[in-house]
Tab-separated table of C-alpha atoms in Angstrom:
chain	number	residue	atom	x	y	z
A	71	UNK	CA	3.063	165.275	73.045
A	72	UNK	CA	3.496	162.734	75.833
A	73	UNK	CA	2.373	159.808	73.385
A	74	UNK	CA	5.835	161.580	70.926
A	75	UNK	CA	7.962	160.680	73.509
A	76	UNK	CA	6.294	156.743	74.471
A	77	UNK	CA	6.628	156.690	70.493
A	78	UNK	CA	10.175	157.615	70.845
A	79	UNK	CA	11.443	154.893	73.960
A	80	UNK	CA	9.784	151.922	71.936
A	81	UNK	CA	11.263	152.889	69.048
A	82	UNK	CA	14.261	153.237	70.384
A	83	UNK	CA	13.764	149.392	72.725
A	84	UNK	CA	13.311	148.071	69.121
A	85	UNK	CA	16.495	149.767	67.523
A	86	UNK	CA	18.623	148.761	70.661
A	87	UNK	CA	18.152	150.767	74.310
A	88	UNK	CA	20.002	154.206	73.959
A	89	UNK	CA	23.602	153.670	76.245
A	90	UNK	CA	25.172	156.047	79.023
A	91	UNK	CA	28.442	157.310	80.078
A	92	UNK	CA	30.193	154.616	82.219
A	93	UNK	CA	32.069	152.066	80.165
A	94	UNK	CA	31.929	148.425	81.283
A	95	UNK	CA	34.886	147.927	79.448
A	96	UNK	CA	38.320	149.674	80.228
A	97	UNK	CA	40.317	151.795	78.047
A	98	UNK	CA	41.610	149.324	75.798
A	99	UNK	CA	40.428	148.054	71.681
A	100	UNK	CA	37.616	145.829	72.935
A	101	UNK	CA	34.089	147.286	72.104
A	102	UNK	CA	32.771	149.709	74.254
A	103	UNK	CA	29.621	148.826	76.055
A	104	UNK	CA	27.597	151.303	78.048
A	105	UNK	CA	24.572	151.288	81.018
A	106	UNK	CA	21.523	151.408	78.936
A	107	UNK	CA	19.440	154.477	79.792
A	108	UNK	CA	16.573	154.605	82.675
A	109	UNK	CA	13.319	155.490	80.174
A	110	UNK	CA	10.083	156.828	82.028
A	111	UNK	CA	6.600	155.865	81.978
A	112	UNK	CA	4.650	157.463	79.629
A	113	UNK	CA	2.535	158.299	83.151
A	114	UNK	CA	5.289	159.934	84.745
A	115	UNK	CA	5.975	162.349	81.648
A	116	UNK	CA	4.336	165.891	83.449
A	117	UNK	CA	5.817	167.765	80.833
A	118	UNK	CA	7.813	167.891	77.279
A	119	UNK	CA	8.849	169.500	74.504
A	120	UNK	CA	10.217	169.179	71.198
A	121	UNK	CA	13.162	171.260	69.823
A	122	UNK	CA	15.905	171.215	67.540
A	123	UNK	CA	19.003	172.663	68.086
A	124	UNK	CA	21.548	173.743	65.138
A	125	UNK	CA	25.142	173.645	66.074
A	126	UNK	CA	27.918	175.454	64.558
A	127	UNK	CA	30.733	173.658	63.996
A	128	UNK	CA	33.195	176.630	63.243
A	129	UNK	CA	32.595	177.858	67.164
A	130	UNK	CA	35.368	176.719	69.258
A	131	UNK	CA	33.264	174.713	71.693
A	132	UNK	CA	32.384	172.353	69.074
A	133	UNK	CA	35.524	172.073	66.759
A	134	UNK	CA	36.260	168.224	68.007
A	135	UNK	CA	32.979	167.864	66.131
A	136	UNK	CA	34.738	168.719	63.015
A	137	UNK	CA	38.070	168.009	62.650
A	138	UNK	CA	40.157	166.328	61.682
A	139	UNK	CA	39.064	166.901	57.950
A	140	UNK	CA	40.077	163.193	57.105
A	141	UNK	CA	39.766	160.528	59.570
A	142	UNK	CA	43.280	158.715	61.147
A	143	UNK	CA	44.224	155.570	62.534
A	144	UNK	CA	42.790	157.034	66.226
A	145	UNK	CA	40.381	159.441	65.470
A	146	UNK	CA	37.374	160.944	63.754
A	147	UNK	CA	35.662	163.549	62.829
A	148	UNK	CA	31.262	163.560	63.682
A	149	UNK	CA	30.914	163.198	59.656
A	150	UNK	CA	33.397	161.040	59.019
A	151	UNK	CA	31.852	158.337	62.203
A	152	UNK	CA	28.673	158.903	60.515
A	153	UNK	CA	29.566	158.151	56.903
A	154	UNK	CA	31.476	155.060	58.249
A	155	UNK	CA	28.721	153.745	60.334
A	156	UNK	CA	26.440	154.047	56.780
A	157	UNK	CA	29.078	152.054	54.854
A	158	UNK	CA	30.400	149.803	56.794
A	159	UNK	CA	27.562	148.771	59.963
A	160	UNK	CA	24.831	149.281	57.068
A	161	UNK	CA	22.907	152.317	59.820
A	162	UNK	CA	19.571	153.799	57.871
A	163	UNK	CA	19.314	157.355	56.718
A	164	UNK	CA	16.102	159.069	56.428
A	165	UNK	CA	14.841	162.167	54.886
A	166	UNK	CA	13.344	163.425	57.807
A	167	UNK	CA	13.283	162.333	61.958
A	168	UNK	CA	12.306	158.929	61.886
A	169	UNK	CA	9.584	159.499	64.481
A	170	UNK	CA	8.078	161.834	62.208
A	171	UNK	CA	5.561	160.441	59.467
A	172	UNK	CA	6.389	161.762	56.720
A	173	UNK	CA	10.177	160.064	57.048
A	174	UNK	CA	11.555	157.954	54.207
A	175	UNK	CA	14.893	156.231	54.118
A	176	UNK	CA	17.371	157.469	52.246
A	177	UNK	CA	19.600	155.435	50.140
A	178	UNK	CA	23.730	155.744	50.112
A	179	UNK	CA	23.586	156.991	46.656
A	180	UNK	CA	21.454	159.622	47.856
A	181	UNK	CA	23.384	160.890	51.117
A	182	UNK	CA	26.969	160.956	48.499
A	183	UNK	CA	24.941	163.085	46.272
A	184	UNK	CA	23.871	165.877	48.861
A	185	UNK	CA	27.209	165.415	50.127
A	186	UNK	CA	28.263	166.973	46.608
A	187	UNK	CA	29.411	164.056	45.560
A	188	UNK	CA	29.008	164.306	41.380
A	189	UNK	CA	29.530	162.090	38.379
A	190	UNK	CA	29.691	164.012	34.894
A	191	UNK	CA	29.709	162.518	31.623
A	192	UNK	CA	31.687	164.548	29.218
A	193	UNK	CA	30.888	164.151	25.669
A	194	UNK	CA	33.248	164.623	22.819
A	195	UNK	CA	32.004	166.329	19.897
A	196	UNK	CA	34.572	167.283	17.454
A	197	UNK	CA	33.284	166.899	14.602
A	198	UNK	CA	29.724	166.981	15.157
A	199	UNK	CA	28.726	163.757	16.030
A	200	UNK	CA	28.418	162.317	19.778
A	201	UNK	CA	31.101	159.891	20.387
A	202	UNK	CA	31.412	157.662	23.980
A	203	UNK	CA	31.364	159.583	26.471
A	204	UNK	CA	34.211	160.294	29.336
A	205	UNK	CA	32.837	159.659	33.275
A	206	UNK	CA	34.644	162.491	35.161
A	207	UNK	CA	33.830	161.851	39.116
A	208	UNK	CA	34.343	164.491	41.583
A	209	UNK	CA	33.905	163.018	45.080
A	210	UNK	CA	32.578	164.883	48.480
A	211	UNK	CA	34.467	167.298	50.674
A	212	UNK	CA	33.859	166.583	54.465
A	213	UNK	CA	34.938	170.318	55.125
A	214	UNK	CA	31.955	171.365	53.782
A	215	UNK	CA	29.817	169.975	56.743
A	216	UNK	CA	29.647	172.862	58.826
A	217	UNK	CA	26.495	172.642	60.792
A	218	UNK	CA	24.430	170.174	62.519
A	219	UNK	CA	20.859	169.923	63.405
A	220	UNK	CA	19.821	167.557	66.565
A	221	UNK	CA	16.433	166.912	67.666
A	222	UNK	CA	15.430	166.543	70.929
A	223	UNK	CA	12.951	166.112	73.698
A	224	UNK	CA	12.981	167.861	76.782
A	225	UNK	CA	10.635	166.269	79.277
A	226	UNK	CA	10.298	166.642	83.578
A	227	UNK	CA	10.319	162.925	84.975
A	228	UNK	CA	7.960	162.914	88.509
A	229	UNK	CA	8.801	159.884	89.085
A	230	UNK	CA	12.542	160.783	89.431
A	231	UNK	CA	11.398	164.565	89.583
A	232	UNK	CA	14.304	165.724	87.404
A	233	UNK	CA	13.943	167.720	84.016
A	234	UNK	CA	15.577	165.608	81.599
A	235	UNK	CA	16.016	164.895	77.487
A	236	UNK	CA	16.793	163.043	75.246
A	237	UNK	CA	18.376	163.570	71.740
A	238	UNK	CA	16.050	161.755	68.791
A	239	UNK	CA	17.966	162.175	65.762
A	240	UNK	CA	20.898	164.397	64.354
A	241	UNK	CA	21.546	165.795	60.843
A	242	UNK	CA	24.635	166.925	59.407
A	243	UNK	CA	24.318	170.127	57.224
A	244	UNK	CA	26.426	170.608	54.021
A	245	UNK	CA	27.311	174.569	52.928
A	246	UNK	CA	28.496	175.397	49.766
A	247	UNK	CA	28.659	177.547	46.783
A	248	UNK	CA	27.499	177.768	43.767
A	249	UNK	CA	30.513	177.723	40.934
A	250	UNK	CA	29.694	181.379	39.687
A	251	UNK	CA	29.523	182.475	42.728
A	252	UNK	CA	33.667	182.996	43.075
A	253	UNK	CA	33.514	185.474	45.820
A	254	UNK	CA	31.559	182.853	48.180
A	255	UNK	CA	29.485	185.764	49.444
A	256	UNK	CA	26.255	183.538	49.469
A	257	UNK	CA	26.391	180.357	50.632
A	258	UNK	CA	24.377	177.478	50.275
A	259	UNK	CA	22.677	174.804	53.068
A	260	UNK	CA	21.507	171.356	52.023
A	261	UNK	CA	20.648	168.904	54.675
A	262	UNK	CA	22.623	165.483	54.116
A	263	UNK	CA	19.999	162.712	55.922
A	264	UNK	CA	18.448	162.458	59.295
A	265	UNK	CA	20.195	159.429	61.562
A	266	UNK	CA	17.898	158.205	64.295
A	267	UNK	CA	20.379	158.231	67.417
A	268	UNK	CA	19.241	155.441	69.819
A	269	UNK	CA	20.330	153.571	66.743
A	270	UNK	CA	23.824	154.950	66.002
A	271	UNK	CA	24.574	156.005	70.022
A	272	UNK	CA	26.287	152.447	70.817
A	273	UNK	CA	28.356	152.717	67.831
A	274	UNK	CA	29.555	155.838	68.591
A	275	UNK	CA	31.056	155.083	71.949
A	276	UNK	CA	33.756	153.392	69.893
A	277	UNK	CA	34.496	156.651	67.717
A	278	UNK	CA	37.174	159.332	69.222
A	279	UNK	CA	37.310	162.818	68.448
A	280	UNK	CA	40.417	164.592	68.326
A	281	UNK	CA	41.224	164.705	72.409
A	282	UNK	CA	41.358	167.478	74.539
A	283	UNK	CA	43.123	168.475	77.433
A	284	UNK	CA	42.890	165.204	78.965
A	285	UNK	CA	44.728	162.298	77.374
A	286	UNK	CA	44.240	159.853	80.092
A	287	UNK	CA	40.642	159.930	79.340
A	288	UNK	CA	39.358	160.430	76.321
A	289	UNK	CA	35.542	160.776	74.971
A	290	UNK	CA	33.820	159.377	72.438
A	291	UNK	CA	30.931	160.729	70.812
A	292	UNK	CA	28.777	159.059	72.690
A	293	UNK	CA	30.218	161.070	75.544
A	294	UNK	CA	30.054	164.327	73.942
A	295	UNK	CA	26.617	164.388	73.430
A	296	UNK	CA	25.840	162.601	76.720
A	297	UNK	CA	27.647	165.158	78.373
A	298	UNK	CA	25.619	167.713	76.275
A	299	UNK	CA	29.672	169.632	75.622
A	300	UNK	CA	28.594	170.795	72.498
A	301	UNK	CA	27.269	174.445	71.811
A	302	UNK	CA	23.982	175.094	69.580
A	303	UNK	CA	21.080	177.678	69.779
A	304	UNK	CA	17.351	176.840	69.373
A	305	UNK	CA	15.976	176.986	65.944
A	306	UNK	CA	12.849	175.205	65.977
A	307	UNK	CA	10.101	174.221	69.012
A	308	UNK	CA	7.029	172.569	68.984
A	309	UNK	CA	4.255	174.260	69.778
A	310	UNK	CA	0.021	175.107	68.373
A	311	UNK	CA	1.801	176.482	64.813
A	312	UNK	CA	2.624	173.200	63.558
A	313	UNK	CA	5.775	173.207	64.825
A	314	UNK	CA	7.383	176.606	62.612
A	315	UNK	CA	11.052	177.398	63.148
A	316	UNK	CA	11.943	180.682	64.427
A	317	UNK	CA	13.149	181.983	60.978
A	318	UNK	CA	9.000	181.683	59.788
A	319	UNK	CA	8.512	184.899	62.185
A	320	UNK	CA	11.844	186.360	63.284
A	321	UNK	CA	15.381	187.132	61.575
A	322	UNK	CA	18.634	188.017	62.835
A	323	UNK	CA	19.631	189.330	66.374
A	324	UNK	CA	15.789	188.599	67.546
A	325	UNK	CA	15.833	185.080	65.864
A	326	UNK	CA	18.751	184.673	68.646
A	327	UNK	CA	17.402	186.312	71.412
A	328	UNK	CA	13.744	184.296	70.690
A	329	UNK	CA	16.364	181.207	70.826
A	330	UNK	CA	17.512	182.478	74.241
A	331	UNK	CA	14.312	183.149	76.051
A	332	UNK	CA	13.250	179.504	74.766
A	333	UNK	CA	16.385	178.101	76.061
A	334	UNK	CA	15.556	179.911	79.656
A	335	UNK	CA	12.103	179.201	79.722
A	336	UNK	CA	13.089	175.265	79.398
A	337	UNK	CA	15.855	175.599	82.014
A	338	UNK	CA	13.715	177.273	84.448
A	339	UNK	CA	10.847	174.994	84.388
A	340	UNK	CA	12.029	172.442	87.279
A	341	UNK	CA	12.463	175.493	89.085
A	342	UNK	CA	9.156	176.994	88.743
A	343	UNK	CA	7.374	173.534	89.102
A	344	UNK	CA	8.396	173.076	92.761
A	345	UNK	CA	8.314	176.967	93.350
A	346	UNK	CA	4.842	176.425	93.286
């Protein structure tokens, strides 16, 4: 596990170093620059794990996340930063974590289809013989992208003897319905692409949610996910079973309460390492 997370930092020193909070630039339409993170020795790594998190972007906590619906001259929504960091700073997409093997990039054809994107060709036929066909294109709905999965690693640092993580990659999640389906009683989940985030963190420091209480200072994205003020519940960990999400084993209220305990045991392992 330790050699996931040396994998991880040089991937991440190739791709650019991962940024932090404080701006070296002021408030103003320059670029925003940030203090590149402090990455530990592979020797000093006593302890990690692997997890991903899904977050729910219909909970309150993490509405800046997904509104508005359609960017504005200011402001953003998570999907919306990502699609525009795809089309217009040319970021890779990849069917799976890029530290994971079995990734493969994903092209932007690809990403507008899972979207929902669609292109139908409608063929006439009136008096029983094909004719040229008529392209009817029915483009994506951001409000569909409800969820989000981010995968992380949780590690304890001796050498600054702090618990500590860092986020690897995030996925947004589309959910729909099926066109019979009228009543929208079962919905659907289709995972757009993976972004690797040392990668796409810089950018996002120039991206602004919808503010909050605070006008005089407002956060990027960057921020948001520095500051971890975003709200999501375990779903996967890795561990001896090849790394099997909760839903392999549990459903429903215990899925969430084997989320919890996770969550808990993680939190309280600084604690119990110098308890000791």
């Amino acid at each position: 596990m330790k050699l996931n997370l040396f994998l991880i930092f040089a991937l991440s020193t190739n791709l650019g170093m991962a940024q932090s909070l404080s701006y070296m630039a002021d408030n103003t339409n320059k670029e925003r620059k940030l203090i590149p993170y402090q990455y530990p020795r592979c020797a000093d790594v006593a302890w990690e794990k692997v997890i991903w998190r899904l977050v729910d972007l219909n909970e309150k906590q993490n509405q800046y996340l997904y509104y508005p619906i359609e960017p504005t001259a200011n402001y953003h929504s998570l999907i919306s930063a990502l699609i525009d960091l795809v089309q217009q700073k040319g970021i890779n997409l990849y069917s799976e974590a890029p530290d994971e093997a079995q990734a493969q990039t994903v092209t932007k054809a690809d990403m507008n289809a899972r979207l929902g994107a669609n292109i139908k060709i409608i063929t006439p036929d009136a008096v029983g013989y094909e004719d040229s066909g008529i392209v009817v294109e029915t483009p994506y709905d951001l409000s569909e992208i409800k969820r989000l999965l981010i995968k992380e690693v949780w590690f304890f640092d001796r050498e600054r003897s702090v618990l500590d993580t860092r986020i690897v990659a995030l996925c947004p999640v589309r959910e729909y319905f099926r066109e019979e389906d009228t009543d929208q009683e079962q919905p659907l989940y289709k995972k757009i692409a993976w972004f690797y985030y040392p990668e796409i963190e810089p950018k996002l420091a120039n991206y602004t949610p919808m503010p909050g209480d605070n006008l005089a200072q407002p956060l990027s994205f960057a921020d948001i996910f520095r500051q971890r003020q975003f709200k999501g519940h375990i779903v996967q960990i890795s561990n001896m079973y090849d790394n099997r999400p909760i839903s392999d084993y549990l459903v429903g209220n215990e899925a969430l309460q084997e989320s919890d305990r996770i969550e808990e045991t993680i939190r309280k392992f600084e604690e119990d390492l110098w308890s000791n």
